[in-house]
């Protein structure tokens, strides 16, 4: 069982990284192999909309997303973590989400076998942190994101989030989240 963590915060030791790493720790405790990427550290360019991927399922942009495509396709489960920036995921996270288009089935598919790519039903957990203290402030957005990833073919397991995190270590004021995050990882 391989579980991939994709952290979309530019703060490598921030709240989102702590949340994602706690989920992965839980998974590792149950024997999963885990691997983490910090998106802000990587060379990830935005989708050009060139549509080349509709012909052969391959993205022509030669950057670190090529490595992530392989990781995503070879993982049993993925944890995508992002802070909320201006009511949504960070630009780093959105960049890779747009680039997932290369793994989806275009209608009509130029090559039908590509329709399988995301139909493998990779499990997905969405993890967020945000500054607003209201724990329900972004419920609508989190539901919307679950809908998007289900549409893309992921087997969405759960969304988990921590509100009221501003300083790097504010997540530690929410001790209950650590148990929940670990359990979620174990369940994966
Ligand atoms: C550019 C920017 C925009 C932000 N926008 C929001 C927002 O719209 N709503 C919110 O509640 N918090 C917002 N925040 C706060 C972060 O979501 C919060 O501090 C988060 O926990 C940071 O995650 P990190 O510690 O992993 O970097 C924003 C922070 C930054 C830097």
PDB file of C-alpha atoms and ligand atoms in Angstrom:
ATOM      1  CA  UNK A   1       0.000   0.000   0.000  1.00  0.00           C
ATOM      2  CA  UNK A   2       1.553   3.272  -1.119  1.00  0.00           C
ATOM      3  CA  UNK A   3       0.253   6.609   0.095  1.00  0.00           C
ATOM      4  CA  UNK A   4       1.311   9.885  -1.436  1.00  0.00           C
ATOM      5  CA  UNK A   5       1.156  13.206   0.405  1.00  0.00           C
ATOM      6  CA  UNK A   6       1.051  16.397  -1.632  1.00  0.00           C
ATOM      7  CA  UNK A   7       1.494  19.515   0.470  1.00  0.00           C
ATOM      8  CA  UNK A   8       0.417  22.755  -1.180  1.00  0.00           C
ATOM      9  CA  UNK A   9       1.558  25.261   1.431  1.00  0.00           C
ATOM     10  CA  UNK A  10       4.627  27.399   0.806  1.00  0.00           C
ATOM     11  CA  UNK A  11       5.347  27.077   4.535  1.00  0.00           C
ATOM     12  CA  UNK A  12       7.114  23.731   4.727  1.00  0.00           C
ATOM     13  CA  UNK A  13       6.744  23.426   8.490  1.00  0.00           C
ATOM     14  CA  UNK A  14       3.323  24.988   8.699  1.00  0.00           C
ATOM     15  CA  UNK A  15      -0.026  23.707   9.848  1.00  0.00           C
ATOM     16  CA  UNK A  16      -0.940  21.966   6.596  1.00  0.00           C
ATOM     17  CA  UNK A  17       2.316  20.016   6.515  1.00  0.00           C
ATOM     18  CA  UNK A  18       1.724  18.935  10.126  1.00  0.00           C
ATOM     19  CA  UNK A  19      -1.813  17.805   9.291  1.00  0.00           C
ATOM     20  CA  UNK A  20      -0.776  15.843   6.192  1.00  0.00           C
ATOM     21  CA  UNK A  21       2.222  14.304   7.947  1.00  0.00           C
ATOM     22  CA  UNK A  22       0.029  13.171  10.852  1.00  0.00           C
ATOM     23  CA  UNK A  23      -2.312  11.374   8.445  1.00  0.00           C
ATOM     24  CA  UNK A  24       0.686   9.716   6.809  1.00  0.00           C
ATOM     25  CA  UNK A  25       2.099   8.712  10.194  1.00  0.00           C
ATOM     26  CA  UNK A  26      -1.165   6.933  10.952  1.00  0.00           C
ATOM     27  CA  UNK A  27      -0.970   5.142   7.600  1.00  0.00           C
ATOM     28  CA  UNK A  28       2.662   4.167   8.197  1.00  0.00           C
ATOM     29  CA  UNK A  29       1.757   2.752  11.602  1.00  0.00           C
ATOM     30  CA  UNK A  30      -0.527   0.347   9.754  1.00  0.00           C
ATOM     31  CA  UNK A  31       2.218  -0.667   7.355  1.00  0.00           C
ATOM     32  CA  UNK A  32       1.738   1.721   4.426  1.00  0.00           C
ATOM     33  CA  UNK A  33       4.703   3.127   2.528  1.00  0.00           C
ATOM     34  CA  UNK A  34       4.416   6.910   2.426  1.00  0.00           C
ATOM     35  CA  UNK A  35       6.030   9.631   0.358  1.00  0.00           C
ATOM     36  CA  UNK A  36       5.619  13.394   0.603  1.00  0.00           C
ATOM     37  CA  UNK A  37       6.123  16.182  -1.885  1.00  0.00           C
ATOM     38  CA  UNK A  38       6.177  19.881  -1.051  1.00  0.00           C
ATOM     39  CA  UNK A  39       4.687  21.489  -4.146  1.00  0.00           C
ATOM     40  CA  UNK A  40       6.182  24.929  -3.449  1.00  0.00           C
ATOM     41  CA  UNK A  41       9.650  23.406  -3.703  1.00  0.00           C
ATOM     42  CA  UNK A  42       8.983  21.957  -7.147  1.00  0.00           C
ATOM     43  CA  UNK A  43       9.108  23.250 -10.691  1.00  0.00           C
ATOM     44  CA  UNK A  44       5.399  23.102 -11.523  1.00  0.00           C
ATOM     45  CA  UNK A  45       4.106  25.175 -14.393  1.00  0.00           C
ATOM     46  CA  UNK A  46       0.442  25.975 -15.045  1.00  0.00           C
ATOM     47  CA  UNK A  47      -1.533  24.092 -17.700  1.00  0.00           C
ATOM     48  CA  UNK A  48      -1.169  25.743 -21.119  1.00  0.00           C
ATOM     49  CA  UNK A  49      -4.508  24.478 -22.402  1.00  0.00           C
ATOM     50  CA  UNK A  50      -2.735  23.150 -25.504  1.00  0.00           C
ATOM     51  CA  UNK A  51      -4.886  19.979 -25.469  1.00  0.00           C
ATOM     52  CA  UNK A  52      -1.939  17.777 -26.490  1.00  0.00           C
ATOM     53  CA  UNK A  53      -2.878  15.411 -23.678  1.00  0.00           C
ATOM     54  CA  UNK A  54      -6.212  14.742 -25.358  1.00  0.00           C
ATOM     55  CA  UNK A  55      -4.323  12.851 -28.087  1.00  0.00           C
ATOM     56  CA  UNK A  56      -2.133  10.568 -26.021  1.00  0.00           C
ATOM     57  CA  UNK A  57      -2.815  11.242 -22.349  1.00  0.00           C
ATOM     58  CA  UNK A  58       0.606  12.833 -21.903  1.00  0.00           C
ATOM     59  CA  UNK A  59       1.330  16.379 -20.812  1.00  0.00           C
ATOM     60  CA  UNK A  60       3.987  18.053 -22.948  1.00  0.00           C
ATOM     61  CA  UNK A  61       5.242  20.382 -20.221  1.00  0.00           C
ATOM     62  CA  UNK A  62       8.658  19.178 -19.142  1.00  0.00           C
ATOM     63  CA  UNK A  63       8.669  19.899 -15.423  1.00  0.00           C
ATOM     64  CA  UNK A  64       8.328  18.133 -12.079  1.00  0.00           C
ATOM     65  CA  UNK A  65       4.683  17.259 -12.785  1.00  0.00           C
ATOM     66  CA  UNK A  66       6.024  14.411 -14.918  1.00  0.00           C
ATOM     67  CA  UNK A  67       7.356  12.811 -11.724  1.00  0.00           C
ATOM     68  CA  UNK A  68       4.093  13.529  -9.920  1.00  0.00           C
ATOM     69  CA  UNK A  69       2.050  11.895 -12.704  1.00  0.00           C
ATOM     70  CA  UNK A  70       4.002   8.672 -12.113  1.00  0.00           C
ATOM     71  CA  UNK A  71       3.616   8.962  -8.349  1.00  0.00           C
ATOM     72  CA  UNK A  72      -0.117   9.632  -8.604  1.00  0.00           C
ATOM     73  CA  UNK A  73      -0.672   6.707 -10.949  1.00  0.00           C
ATOM     74  CA  UNK A  74       1.316   4.315  -8.771  1.00  0.00           C
ATOM     75  CA  UNK A  75      -0.256   5.269  -5.429  1.00  0.00           C
ATOM     76  CA  UNK A  76      -3.131   3.492  -3.729  1.00  0.00           C
ATOM     77  CA  UNK A  77      -4.134   6.630  -1.876  1.00  0.00           C
ATOM     78  CA  UNK A  78      -3.303  10.316  -2.051  1.00  0.00           C
ATOM     79  CA  UNK A  79      -3.563  13.006   0.599  1.00  0.00           C
ATOM     80  CA  UNK A  80      -3.747  16.493  -0.868  1.00  0.00           C
ATOM     81  CA  UNK A  81      -3.212  19.225   1.706  1.00  0.00           C
ATOM     82  CA  UNK A  82      -3.680  22.931   1.170  1.00  0.00           C
ATOM     83  CA  UNK A  83      -4.126  26.011   3.273  1.00  0.00           C
ATOM     84  CA  UNK A  84      -7.043  28.201   2.269  1.00  0.00           C
ATOM     85  CA  UNK A  85      -5.800  31.274   0.442  1.00  0.00           C
ATOM     86  CA  UNK A  86      -8.510  33.773  -0.508  1.00  0.00           C
ATOM     87  CA  UNK A  87     -11.332  31.255   0.085  1.00  0.00           C
ATOM     88  CA  UNK A  88      -9.756  28.462  -1.946  1.00  0.00           C
ATOM     89  CA  UNK A  89      -6.751  26.166  -2.357  1.00  0.00           C
ATOM     90  CA  UNK A  90      -3.311  27.726  -2.899  1.00  0.00           C
ATOM     91  CA  UNK A  91      -1.996  28.447  -6.375  1.00  0.00           C
ATOM     92  CA  UNK A  92       0.552  25.656  -5.944  1.00  0.00           C
ATOM     93  CA  UNK A  93      -2.236  23.155  -5.298  1.00  0.00           C
ATOM     94  CA  UNK A  94      -4.481  24.448  -8.077  1.00  0.00           C
ATOM     95  CA  UNK A  95      -1.576  24.137 -10.514  1.00  0.00           C
ATOM     96  CA  UNK A  96      -1.356  20.379 -10.025  1.00  0.00           C
ATOM     97  CA  UNK A  97      -5.123  19.976  -9.968  1.00  0.00           C
ATOM     98  CA  UNK A  98      -5.392  21.608 -13.407  1.00  0.00           C
ATOM     99  CA  UNK A  99      -2.602  19.390 -14.670  1.00  0.00           C
ATOM    100  CA  UNK A 100      -4.629  16.277 -13.713  1.00  0.00           C
ATOM    101  CA  UNK A 101      -6.526  16.912 -16.941  1.00  0.00           C
ATOM    102  CA  UNK A 102      -3.847  14.832 -18.675  1.00  0.00           C
ATOM    103  CA  UNK A 103      -4.956  11.794 -16.661  1.00  0.00           C
ATOM    104  CA  UNK A 104      -8.639  12.124 -17.382  1.00  0.00           C
ATOM    105  CA  UNK A 105     -10.727  10.754 -20.135  1.00  0.00           C
ATOM    106  CA  UNK A 106     -11.495  13.322 -22.783  1.00  0.00           C
ATOM    107  CA  UNK A 107     -14.895  13.053 -24.461  1.00  0.00           C
ATOM    108  CA  UNK A 108     -14.672  11.475 -26.921  1.00  0.00           C
ATOM    109  CA  UNK A 109     -11.445   9.727 -25.940  1.00  0.00           C
ATOM    110  CA  UNK A 110      -8.863   9.729 -28.684  1.00  0.00           C
ATOM    111  CA  UNK A 111      -7.566   6.512 -27.192  1.00  0.00           C
ATOM    112  CA  UNK A 112     -10.132   4.684 -25.066  1.00  0.00           C
ATOM    113  CA  UNK A 113      -7.572   3.040 -22.805  1.00  0.00           C
ATOM    114  CA  UNK A 114      -6.925   6.410 -21.185  1.00  0.00           C
ATOM    115  CA  UNK A 115     -10.370   6.291 -19.749  1.00  0.00           C
ATOM    116  CA  UNK A 116      -8.937   3.804 -17.269  1.00  0.00           C
ATOM    117  CA  UNK A 117      -6.321   6.107 -15.905  1.00  0.00           C
ATOM    118  CA  UNK A 118      -8.299   7.659 -13.107  1.00  0.00           C
ATOM    119  CA  UNK A 119     -10.900   4.942 -13.059  1.00  0.00           C
ATOM    120  CA  UNK A 120      -8.504   2.963 -10.885  1.00  0.00           C
ATOM    121  CA  UNK A 121     -10.371   4.719  -8.084  1.00  0.00           C
ATOM    122  CA  UNK A 122      -7.358   5.903  -6.166  1.00  0.00           C
ATOM    123  CA  UNK A 123      -8.416   6.800  -2.642  1.00  0.00           C
ATOM    124  CA  UNK A 124      -8.208  10.475  -1.812  1.00  0.00           C
ATOM    125  CA  UNK A 125      -8.186  12.522   1.363  1.00  0.00           C
ATOM    126  CA  UNK A 126      -8.423  16.306   1.245  1.00  0.00           C
ATOM    127  CA  UNK A 127      -6.786  18.189   4.116  1.00  0.00           C
ATOM    128  CA  UNK A 128      -7.036  21.922   4.753  1.00  0.00           C
ATOM    129  CA  UNK A 129      -6.073  24.527   7.294  1.00  0.00           C
ATOM    130  CA  UNK A 130      -7.306  28.095   7.448  1.00  0.00           C
ATOM    131  CA  UNK A 131      -7.171  31.186   9.621  1.00  0.00           C
ATOM    132  CA  UNK A 132     -10.853  31.914  10.172  1.00  0.00           C
ATOM    133  CA  UNK A 133     -11.868  30.551  13.583  1.00  0.00           C
ATOM    134  CA  UNK A 134     -15.266  29.324  12.372  1.00  0.00           C
ATOM    135  CA  UNK A 135     -14.925  25.535  11.850  1.00  0.00           C
ATOM    136  CA  UNK A 136     -17.774  25.577   9.308  1.00  0.00           C
ATOM    137  CA  UNK A 137     -16.630  28.585   7.323  1.00  0.00           C
ATOM    138  CA  UNK A 138     -15.614  26.660   4.208  1.00  0.00           C
ATOM    139  CA  UNK A 139     -17.988  23.681   4.378  1.00  0.00           C
ATOM    140  CA  UNK A 140     -19.469  24.569   0.979  1.00  0.00           C
ATOM    141  CA  UNK A 141     -16.023  24.743  -0.628  1.00  0.00           C
ATOM    142  CA  UNK A 142     -14.911  21.439   0.876  1.00  0.00           C
ATOM    143  CA  UNK A 143     -18.063  19.728  -0.432  1.00  0.00           C
ATOM    144  CA  UNK A 144     -17.488  21.282  -3.835  1.00  0.00           C
ATOM    145  CA  UNK A 145     -13.910  19.968  -3.900  1.00  0.00           C
ATOM    146  CA  UNK A 146     -15.102  16.480  -2.964  1.00  0.00           C
ATOM    147  CA  UNK A 147     -17.485  16.697  -5.921  1.00  0.00           C
ATOM    148  CA  UNK A 148     -14.700  17.709  -8.266  1.00  0.00           C
ATOM    149  CA  UNK A 149     -12.398  14.878  -7.225  1.00  0.00           C
ATOM    150  CA  UNK A 150     -15.193  12.299  -7.392  1.00  0.00           C
ATOM    151  CA  UNK A 151     -15.947  13.531 -10.898  1.00  0.00           C
ATOM    152  CA  UNK A 152     -12.280  13.088 -11.789  1.00  0.00           C
ATOM    153  CA  UNK A 153     -12.514   9.457 -10.724  1.00  0.00           C
ATOM    154  CA  UNK A 154     -10.963   9.504  -7.265  1.00  0.00           C
ATOM    155  CA  UNK A 155     -12.498   7.504  -4.450  1.00  0.00           C
ATOM    156  CA  UNK A 156     -12.924  10.434  -2.077  1.00  0.00           C
ATOM    157  CA  UNK A 157     -12.683   9.193   1.509  1.00  0.00           C
ATOM    158  CA  UNK A 158     -12.951  12.267   3.624  1.00  0.00           C
ATOM    159  CA  UNK A 159     -12.095  15.931   4.026  1.00  0.00           C
ATOM    160  CA  UNK A 160     -10.357  17.002   7.209  1.00  0.00           C
ATOM    161  CA  UNK A 161      -9.592  20.552   8.259  1.00  0.00           C
ATOM    162  CA  UNK A 162      -8.382  22.762  11.048  1.00  0.00           C
ATOM    163  CA  UNK A 163      -9.705  26.304  11.463  1.00  0.00           C
ATOM    164  CA  UNK A 164      -8.125  29.238  13.276  1.00  0.00           C
ATOM    165  CA  UNK A 165      -4.531  28.508  12.297  1.00  0.00           C
ATOM    166  CA  UNK A 166      -2.418  31.571  11.599  1.00  0.00           C
ATOM    167  CA  UNK A 167       0.981  31.075  13.224  1.00  0.00           C
ATOM    168  CA  UNK A 168       3.011  28.099  11.996  1.00  0.00           C
ATOM    169  CA  UNK A 169       2.210  25.933  15.002  1.00  0.00           C
ATOM    170  CA  UNK A 170      -1.372  26.982  15.776  1.00  0.00           C
ATOM    171  CA  UNK A 171      -2.514  23.495  14.847  1.00  0.00           C
ATOM    172  CA  UNK A 172      -1.084  22.317  18.177  1.00  0.00           C
ATOM    173  CA  UNK A 173      -3.888  24.241  19.927  1.00  0.00           C
ATOM    174  CA  UNK A 174      -6.277  21.716  18.334  1.00  0.00           C
ATOM    175  CA  UNK A 175      -5.099  18.543  20.020  1.00  0.00           C
ATOM    176  CA  UNK A 176      -8.221  16.598  18.981  1.00  0.00           C
ATOM    177  CA  UNK A 177      -7.253  16.841  15.302  1.00  0.00           C
ATOM    178  CA  UNK A 178      -4.137  14.717  15.781  1.00  0.00           C
ATOM    179  CA  UNK A 179      -6.101  11.676  16.857  1.00  0.00           C
ATOM    180  CA  UNK A 180      -8.608  12.164  14.031  1.00  0.00           C
ATOM    181  CA  UNK A 181      -5.839  12.589  11.463  1.00  0.00           C
ATOM    182  CA  UNK A 182      -3.971   9.503  12.672  1.00  0.00           C
ATOM    183  CA  UNK A 183      -7.149   7.419  12.608  1.00  0.00           C
ATOM    184  CA  UNK A 184      -7.885   8.618   9.095  1.00  0.00           C
ATOM    185  CA  UNK A 185      -4.408   7.563   7.991  1.00  0.00           C
ATOM    186  CA  UNK A 186      -4.814   4.164   9.622  1.00  0.00           C
ATOM    187  CA  UNK A 187      -8.164   3.689   7.894  1.00  0.00           C
ATOM    188  CA  UNK A 188      -6.556   4.428   4.520  1.00  0.00           C
TER     189      UNK A 188
HETATM  190  C1  LIG B   1      -2.306  34.832   0.924  1.00  0.00           C
HETATM  191  C2  LIG B   1      -3.099  34.257   2.046  1.00  0.00           C
HETATM  192  C3  LIG B   1      -4.469  34.171   1.935  1.00  0.00           C
HETATM  193  C4  LIG B   1      -5.238  33.620   2.959  1.00  0.00           C
HETATM  194  N1  LIG B   1      -6.598  33.555   2.814  1.00  0.00           N
HETATM  195  C5  LIG B   1      -7.342  33.033   3.813  1.00  0.00           C
HETATM  196  C6  LIG B   1      -8.765  32.969   3.680  1.00  0.00           C
HETATM  197  O1  LIG B   1      -9.334  33.332   2.658  1.00  0.00           O
HETATM  198  N2  LIG B   1      -9.479  32.483   4.716  1.00  0.00           N
HETATM  199  C7  LIG B   1      -8.872  32.043   5.882  1.00  0.00           C
HETATM  200  O2  LIG B   1      -9.569  31.616   6.791  1.00  0.00           O
HETATM  201  N3  LIG B   1      -7.517  32.058   6.006  1.00  0.00           N
HETATM  202  C8  LIG B   1      -6.745  32.549   5.015  1.00  0.00           C
HETATM  203  N4  LIG B   1      -5.386  32.579   5.139  1.00  0.00           N
HETATM  204  C9  LIG B   1      -4.744  31.967   6.346  1.00  0.00           C
HETATM  205  C10 LIG B   1      -4.200  30.569   6.072  1.00  0.00           C
HETATM  206  O3  LIG B   1      -5.158  29.756   5.422  1.00  0.00           O
HETATM  207  C11 LIG B   1      -3.823  29.857   7.373  1.00  0.00           C
HETATM  208  O4  LIG B   1      -2.919  30.623   8.113  1.00  0.00           O
HETATM  209  C12 LIG B   1      -3.261  28.460   7.092  1.00  0.00           C
HETATM  210  O5  LIG B   1      -3.308  27.682   8.268  1.00  0.00           O
HETATM  211  C13 LIG B   1      -1.832  28.514   6.599  1.00  0.00           C
HETATM  212  O6  LIG B   1      -1.369  27.207   6.402  1.00  0.00           O
HETATM  213  P1  LIG B   1       0.159  26.790   6.630  1.00  0.00           P
HETATM  214  O7  LIG B   1       0.476  27.047   8.075  1.00  0.00           O
HETATM  215  O8  LIG B   1       0.226  25.381   6.248  1.00  0.00           O
HETATM  216  O9  LIG B   1       0.970  27.654   5.720  1.00  0.00           O
HETATM  217  C14 LIG B   1      -4.596  33.154   4.151  1.00  0.00           C
HETATM  218  C15 LIG B   1      -3.206  33.234   4.249  1.00  0.00           C
HETATM  219  C16 LIG B   1      -2.460  33.783   3.224  1.00  0.00           C
HETATM  220  C17 LIG B   1      -0.955  33.873   3.360  1.00  0.00           C
END
